[in-house]
XYZ file of C-alpha atoms in Angstrom:
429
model
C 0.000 0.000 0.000
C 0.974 3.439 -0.579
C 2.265 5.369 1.955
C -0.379 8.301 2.963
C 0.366 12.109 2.646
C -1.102 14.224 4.218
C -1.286 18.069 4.020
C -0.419 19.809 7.819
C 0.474 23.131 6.253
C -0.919 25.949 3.663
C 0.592 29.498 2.800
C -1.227 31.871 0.086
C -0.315 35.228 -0.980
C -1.894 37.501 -4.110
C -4.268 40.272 -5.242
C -6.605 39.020 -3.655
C -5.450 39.040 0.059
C -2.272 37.513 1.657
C -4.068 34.427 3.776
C -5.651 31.520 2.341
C -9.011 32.275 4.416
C -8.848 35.594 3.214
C -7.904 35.113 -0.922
C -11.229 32.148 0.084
C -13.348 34.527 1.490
C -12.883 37.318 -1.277
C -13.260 34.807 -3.967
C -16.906 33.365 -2.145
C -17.911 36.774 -2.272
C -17.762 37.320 -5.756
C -15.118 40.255 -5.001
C -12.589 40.498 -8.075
C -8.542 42.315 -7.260
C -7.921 42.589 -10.819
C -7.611 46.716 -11.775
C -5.368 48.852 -13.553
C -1.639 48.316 -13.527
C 0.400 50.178 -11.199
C 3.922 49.122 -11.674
C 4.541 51.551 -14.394
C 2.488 53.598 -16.483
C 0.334 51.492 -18.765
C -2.346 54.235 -20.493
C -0.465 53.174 -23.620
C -0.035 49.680 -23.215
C -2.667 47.510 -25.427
C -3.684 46.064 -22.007
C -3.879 47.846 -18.650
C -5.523 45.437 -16.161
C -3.265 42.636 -13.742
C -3.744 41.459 -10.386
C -0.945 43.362 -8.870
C -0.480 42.836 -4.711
C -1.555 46.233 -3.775
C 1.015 47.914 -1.179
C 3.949 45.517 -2.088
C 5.726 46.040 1.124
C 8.811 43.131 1.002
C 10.093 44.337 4.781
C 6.032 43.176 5.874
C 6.532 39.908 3.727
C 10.147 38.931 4.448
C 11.798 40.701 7.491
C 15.724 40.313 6.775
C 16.907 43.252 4.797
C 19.983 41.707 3.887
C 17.980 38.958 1.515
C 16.245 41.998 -0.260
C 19.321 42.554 -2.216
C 19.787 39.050 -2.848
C 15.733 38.338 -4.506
C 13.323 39.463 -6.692
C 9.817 40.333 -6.027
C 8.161 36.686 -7.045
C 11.218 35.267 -5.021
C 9.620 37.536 -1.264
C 6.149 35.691 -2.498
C 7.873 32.238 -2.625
C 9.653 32.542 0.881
C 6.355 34.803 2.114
C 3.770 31.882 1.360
C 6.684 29.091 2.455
C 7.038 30.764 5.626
C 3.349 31.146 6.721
C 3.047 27.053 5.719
C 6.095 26.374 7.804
C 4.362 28.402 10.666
C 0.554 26.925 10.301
C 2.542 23.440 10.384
C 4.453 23.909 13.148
C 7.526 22.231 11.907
C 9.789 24.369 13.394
C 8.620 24.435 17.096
C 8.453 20.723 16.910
C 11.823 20.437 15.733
C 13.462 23.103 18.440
C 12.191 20.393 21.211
C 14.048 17.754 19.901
C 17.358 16.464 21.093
C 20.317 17.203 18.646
C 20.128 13.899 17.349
C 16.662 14.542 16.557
C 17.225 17.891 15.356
C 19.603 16.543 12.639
C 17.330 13.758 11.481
C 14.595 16.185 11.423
C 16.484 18.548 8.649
C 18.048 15.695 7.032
C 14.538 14.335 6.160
C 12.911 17.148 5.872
C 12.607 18.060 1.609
C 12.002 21.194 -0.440
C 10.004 21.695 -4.027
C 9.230 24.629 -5.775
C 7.708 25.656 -9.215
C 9.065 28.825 -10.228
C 8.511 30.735 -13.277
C 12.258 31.214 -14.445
C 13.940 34.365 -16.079
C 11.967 36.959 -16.926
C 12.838 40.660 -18.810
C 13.181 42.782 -15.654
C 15.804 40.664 -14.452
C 17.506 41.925 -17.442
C 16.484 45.700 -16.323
C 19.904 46.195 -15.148
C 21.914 46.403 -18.163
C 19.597 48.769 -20.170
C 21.026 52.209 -19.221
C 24.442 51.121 -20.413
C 23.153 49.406 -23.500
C 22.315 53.056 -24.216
C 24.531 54.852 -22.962
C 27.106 52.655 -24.678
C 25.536 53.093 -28.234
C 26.480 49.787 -29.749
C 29.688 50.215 -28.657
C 30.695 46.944 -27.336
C 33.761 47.692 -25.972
C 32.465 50.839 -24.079
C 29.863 48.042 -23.021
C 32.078 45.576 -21.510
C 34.255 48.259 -20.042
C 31.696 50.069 -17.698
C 29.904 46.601 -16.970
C 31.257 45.721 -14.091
C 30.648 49.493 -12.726
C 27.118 49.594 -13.774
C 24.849 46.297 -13.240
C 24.924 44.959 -9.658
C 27.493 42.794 -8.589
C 24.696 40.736 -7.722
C 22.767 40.153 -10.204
C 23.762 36.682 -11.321
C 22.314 35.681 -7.729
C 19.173 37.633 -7.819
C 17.864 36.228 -10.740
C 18.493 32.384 -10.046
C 15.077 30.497 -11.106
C 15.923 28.325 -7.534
C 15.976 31.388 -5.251
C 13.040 30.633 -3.340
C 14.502 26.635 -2.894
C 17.824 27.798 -1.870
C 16.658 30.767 0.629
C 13.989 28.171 2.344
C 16.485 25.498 2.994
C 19.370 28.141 4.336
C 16.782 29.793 6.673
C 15.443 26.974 8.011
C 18.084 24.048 7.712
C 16.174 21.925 5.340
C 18.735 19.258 4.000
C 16.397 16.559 2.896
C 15.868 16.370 -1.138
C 15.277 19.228 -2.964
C 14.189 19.609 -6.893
C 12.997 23.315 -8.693
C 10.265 23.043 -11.159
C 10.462 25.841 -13.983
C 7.674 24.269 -16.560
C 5.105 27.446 -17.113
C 1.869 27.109 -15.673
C 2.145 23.713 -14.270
C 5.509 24.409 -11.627
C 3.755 24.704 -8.719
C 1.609 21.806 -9.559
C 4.631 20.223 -9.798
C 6.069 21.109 -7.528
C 3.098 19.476 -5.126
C 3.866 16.509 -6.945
C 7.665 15.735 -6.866
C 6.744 16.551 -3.008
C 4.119 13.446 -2.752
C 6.464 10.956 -5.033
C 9.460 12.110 -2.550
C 6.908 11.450 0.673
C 6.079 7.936 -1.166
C 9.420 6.752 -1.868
C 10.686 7.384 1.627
C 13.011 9.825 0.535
C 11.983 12.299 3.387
C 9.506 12.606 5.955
C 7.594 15.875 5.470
C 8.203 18.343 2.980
C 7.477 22.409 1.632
C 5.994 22.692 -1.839
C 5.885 26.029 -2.848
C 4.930 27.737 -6.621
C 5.695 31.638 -7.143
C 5.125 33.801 -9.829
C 5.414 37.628 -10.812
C 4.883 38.121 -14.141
C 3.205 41.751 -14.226
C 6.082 43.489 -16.443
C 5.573 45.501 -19.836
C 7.712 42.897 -21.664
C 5.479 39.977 -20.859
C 1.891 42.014 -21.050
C 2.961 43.212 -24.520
C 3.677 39.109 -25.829
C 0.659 37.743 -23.890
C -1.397 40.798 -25.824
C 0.674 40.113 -29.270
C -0.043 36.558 -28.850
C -4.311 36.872 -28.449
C -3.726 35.395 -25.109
C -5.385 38.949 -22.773
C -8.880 39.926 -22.080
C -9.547 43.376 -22.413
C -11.432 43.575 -18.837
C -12.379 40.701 -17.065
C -11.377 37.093 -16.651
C -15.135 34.937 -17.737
C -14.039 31.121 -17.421
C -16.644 29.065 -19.874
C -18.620 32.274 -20.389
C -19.947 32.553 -24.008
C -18.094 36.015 -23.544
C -14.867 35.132 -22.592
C -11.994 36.837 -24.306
C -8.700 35.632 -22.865
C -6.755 36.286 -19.383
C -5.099 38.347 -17.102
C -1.858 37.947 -15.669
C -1.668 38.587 -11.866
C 1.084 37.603 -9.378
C 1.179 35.717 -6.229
C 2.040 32.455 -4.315
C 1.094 29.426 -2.754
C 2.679 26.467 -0.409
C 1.877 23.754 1.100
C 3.388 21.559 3.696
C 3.022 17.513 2.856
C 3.994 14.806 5.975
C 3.655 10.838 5.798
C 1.260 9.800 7.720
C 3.195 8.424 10.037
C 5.630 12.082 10.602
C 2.394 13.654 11.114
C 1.280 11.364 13.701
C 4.515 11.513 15.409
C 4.330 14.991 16.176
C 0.702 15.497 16.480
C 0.017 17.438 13.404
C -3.092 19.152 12.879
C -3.860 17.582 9.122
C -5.890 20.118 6.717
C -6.244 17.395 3.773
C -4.742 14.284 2.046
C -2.649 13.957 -1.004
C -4.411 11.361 -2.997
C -3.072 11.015 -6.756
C -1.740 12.966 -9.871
C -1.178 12.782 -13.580
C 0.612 14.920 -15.824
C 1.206 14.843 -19.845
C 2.355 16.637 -22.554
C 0.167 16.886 -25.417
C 3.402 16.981 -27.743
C 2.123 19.510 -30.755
C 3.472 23.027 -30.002
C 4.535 25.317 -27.695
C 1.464 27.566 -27.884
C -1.456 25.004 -29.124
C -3.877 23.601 -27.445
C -5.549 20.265 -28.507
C -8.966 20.891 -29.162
C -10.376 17.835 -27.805
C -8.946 17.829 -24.830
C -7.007 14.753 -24.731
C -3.977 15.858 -23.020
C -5.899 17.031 -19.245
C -8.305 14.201 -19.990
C -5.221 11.923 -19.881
C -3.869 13.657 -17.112
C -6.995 13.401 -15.187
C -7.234 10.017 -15.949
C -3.440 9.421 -14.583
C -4.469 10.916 -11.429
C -7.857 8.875 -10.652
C -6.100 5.364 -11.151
C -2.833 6.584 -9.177
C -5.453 7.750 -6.107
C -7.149 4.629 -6.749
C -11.098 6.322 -6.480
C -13.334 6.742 -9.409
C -15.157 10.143 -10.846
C -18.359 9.741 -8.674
C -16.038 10.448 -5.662
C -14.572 13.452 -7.075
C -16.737 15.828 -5.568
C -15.933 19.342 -6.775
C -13.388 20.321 -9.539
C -11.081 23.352 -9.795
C -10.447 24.041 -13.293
C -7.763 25.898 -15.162
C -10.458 28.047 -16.187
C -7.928 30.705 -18.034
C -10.864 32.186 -19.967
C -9.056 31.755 -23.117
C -11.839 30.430 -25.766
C -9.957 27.415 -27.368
C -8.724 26.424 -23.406
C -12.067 26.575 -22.080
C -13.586 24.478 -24.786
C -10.723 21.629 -24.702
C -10.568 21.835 -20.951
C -14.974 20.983 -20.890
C -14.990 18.481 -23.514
C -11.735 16.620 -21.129
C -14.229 16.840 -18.330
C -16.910 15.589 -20.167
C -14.800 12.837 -21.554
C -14.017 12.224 -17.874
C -17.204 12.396 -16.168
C -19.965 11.961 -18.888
C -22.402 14.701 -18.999
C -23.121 14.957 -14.927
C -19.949 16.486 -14.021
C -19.029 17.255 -10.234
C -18.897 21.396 -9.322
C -16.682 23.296 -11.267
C -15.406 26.459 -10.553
C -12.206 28.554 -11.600
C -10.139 31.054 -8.657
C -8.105 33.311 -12.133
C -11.551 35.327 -12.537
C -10.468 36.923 -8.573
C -6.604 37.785 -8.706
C -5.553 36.511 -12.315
C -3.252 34.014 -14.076
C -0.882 33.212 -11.792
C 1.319 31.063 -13.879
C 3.747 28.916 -12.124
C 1.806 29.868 -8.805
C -1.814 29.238 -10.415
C -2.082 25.045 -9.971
C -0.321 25.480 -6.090
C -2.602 28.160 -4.692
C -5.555 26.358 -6.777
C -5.065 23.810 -4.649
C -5.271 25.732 -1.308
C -8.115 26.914 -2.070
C -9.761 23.642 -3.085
C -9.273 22.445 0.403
C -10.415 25.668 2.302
C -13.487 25.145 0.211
C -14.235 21.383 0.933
C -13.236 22.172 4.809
C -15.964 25.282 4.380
C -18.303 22.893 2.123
C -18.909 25.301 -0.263
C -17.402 25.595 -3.976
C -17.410 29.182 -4.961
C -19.174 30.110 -8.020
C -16.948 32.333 -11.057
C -18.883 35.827 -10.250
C -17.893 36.923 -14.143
C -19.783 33.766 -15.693
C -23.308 35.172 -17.596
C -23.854 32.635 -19.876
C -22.264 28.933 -20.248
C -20.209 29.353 -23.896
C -21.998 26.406 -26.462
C -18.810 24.273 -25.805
C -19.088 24.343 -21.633
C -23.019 23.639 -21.547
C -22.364 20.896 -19.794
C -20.671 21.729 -17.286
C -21.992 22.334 -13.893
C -20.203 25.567 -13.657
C -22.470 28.853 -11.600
C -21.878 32.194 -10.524
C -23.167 30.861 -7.547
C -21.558 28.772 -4.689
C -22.608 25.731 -4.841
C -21.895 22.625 -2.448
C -19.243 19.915 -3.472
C -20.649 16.503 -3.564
C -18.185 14.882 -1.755
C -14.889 15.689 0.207
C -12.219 15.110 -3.096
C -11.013 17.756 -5.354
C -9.340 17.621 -8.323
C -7.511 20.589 -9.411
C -6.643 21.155 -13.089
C -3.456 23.438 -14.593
C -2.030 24.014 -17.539
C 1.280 25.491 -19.202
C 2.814 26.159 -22.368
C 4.285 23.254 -24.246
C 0.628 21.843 -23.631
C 1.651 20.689 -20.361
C -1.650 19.325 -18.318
C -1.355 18.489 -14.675
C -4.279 17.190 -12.589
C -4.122 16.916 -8.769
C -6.876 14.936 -6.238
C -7.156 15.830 -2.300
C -9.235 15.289 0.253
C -10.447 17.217 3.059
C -9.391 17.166 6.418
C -12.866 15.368 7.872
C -12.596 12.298 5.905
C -8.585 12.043 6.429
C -9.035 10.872 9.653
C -5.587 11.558 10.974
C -5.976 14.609 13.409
């Protein structure tokens, strides 16, 4: 038999609020955080909207000044969101009452995941003034270099900040992995956790998946590319027009069964299967009949070893991006037939989060079971022809049973599906 993970921990951080409860609450309210851009001056940028964390404030997310000059802004998420599940777990006060020899086990099986979202163009910010000021000059260009960009900025823009910083600060030594695969990471990330867990590898473990992605560069591609709405986000709506980009993070902490009984672990779900596939056909196209996230749902239901009439409630990738929506109801109805569980989509509240969107998915699909309520998409009017059959609201609605599966997708078409169950049926507290 399997060994059982269970979830002790959760972190969340985005538009929309910087608690799980309170991104939950917001989002069962029907209240949206996506507005105009703030960053920099967008009135003539083709699109204007993100779901920027008002207030960014990284001394009120990460205390030590020192690592400030060391990360970027999606790197304070990461090690914001890591340290709040670190802190709901209670990993570290558990591990200060051990002996030393129990200290050193403790970090020696204790692993680290993340999903990150890799480079990005304002990591290359630094070297524009001299690029100008050096006028095609090379020479001029490789003389002032070292004077001009920041000594560190080979450091600051490592795609493994958030792994490395969350192992230093907290003596993590177990096995470690970063995920940098688009919109899937922090799925990912959740699941090179689990197989870790499984294989006996470590103990307990922090997935985390981070993502800031609000920059002109990116906005202008997404827009060149078809891939923004021009105001809101409308999963499966006949109206729906494409996303939004927002920024943000989520983490988890994942025990065996038998760590979190050891130390008496409060348990907020279980980890119960995964599948993941590549559809294999471009790095922008999406297969219309949904074969890759019906495959990957499929994975995920024979590795948790349940069948769709115990899935009770499903989180979809819901990008509102036409061809996505359609593929993404036509692999649920493949799935489920045409009485699918209750689906509902969090990107319509606080945006795309990319490498963060599958991780803090998943948070949220347990605060809702644990709440037994699925909240409805507040910007869905009309079910699009393709999504009729999907049991999609603007209303809450109630799951039908304590599983979720949670759905992402990436680039590449990468699909990743994800099943967990709620605290009350785990049976582990």
């Amino acid at each position: 038999m399997s060994t059982k993970v269970l979830v002790t921990g959760e972190g969340a951080i985005c538009a929309s609020g910087k608690e799980p409860g309170e991104i939950w609450d917001a989002a069962r309210a029907g209240r949206s955080a996506i507005a105009p851009i703030q960053q920099w001056n967008s009135a003539s940028w083709p699109s204007k909207l993100a779901g920027e964390i008002a207030d960014f404030n990284p001394r009120a997310l990460v205390e030590d000044r020192k690592l400030h000059k060391l990360v970027r802004r999606t790197d304070l998420l990461g090690l914001y969101a890591a340290a709040k599940a670190i802190e709901g777990a209670g990993l570290v006060a558990y591990r200060d009452a051990l002996d030393p020899t129990g200290t050193d086990l403790f970090n020696d099986r204790t692993a680290v995941y993340v999903g990150s979202g890799g480079s990005t163009y304002q990591d290359q910010y630094d070297f524009f003034p001299l690029l100008t000021d050096a006028a095609g000059d090379l020479g001029a260009f490789g003389r002032e270099l070292t004077g001009t960009v920041n000594p560190m900025w080979l450091l600051r823009v490592l795609p493994n900040n958030v792994l490395c910083h969350v192992g230093i600060q907290y003596n993590f030594k177990g096995p470690n992995g970063c995920v940098t695969n688009h919109g899937v990471s922090g799925t990912l990330a959740i699941v090179e956790t689990a197989a870790a867990l499984r294989a006996g590898e470590a103990d307990q473990a922090v997935a985390v998946g981070h993502d800031s992605p609000v920059e002109p560069e990116t906005i202008l591609h997404y827009h060149a590319l078809g891939l923004l709405a021009a105001d809101t986000i409308r999963p499966f709506d006949a109206g729906h027009s494409g996303s939004i980009l927002g920024e943000g993070a989520g983490a988890l902490v994942l025990e065996t069964q038998s760590a979190a009984h050891a130390r008496g672990a409060k348990v907020l779900g279980e980890f119960l299967g995964s599948g993941c596939v590549t559809e294999a056909e471009g790095l922008l196209s999406v297969r219309g009949d949904g074969d890759g996230l019906a495959r990957a749902i499929a994975q995920a239901l024979d590795d948790a070893g349940i069948g769709t009439a115990e899935v009770g409630m499903v989180v979809a990738h819901g990008n509102g991006t036409p061809m996505s929506d359609a593929s993404e109801a036509l692999a649920l109805r493949r799935i489920f037939g045409t009485t699918t569980p209750p689906v509902t989509s969090f990107k319509w509240a606080f945006g795309h989060l990319l490498a963060a969107s599958g991780i803090i998915d998943t948070v949220l699909a347990l605060n809702s079971l644990r709440h037994w309520q699925v909240p409805g998409i507040a910007t869905l009017r009309d079910l699009a022809p393709a999504c009729k059959h999907l049991a999609a609201s603007a209303m809450p609605q109630p799951p039908r049973s304590d599983v979720a599966l949670v759905l992402s997708r990436g680039f590449a078409g990468t699909d990743a599906a994800l099943l967990l169950r709620a605290s009350a049926s785990a049976g582990d507290n």
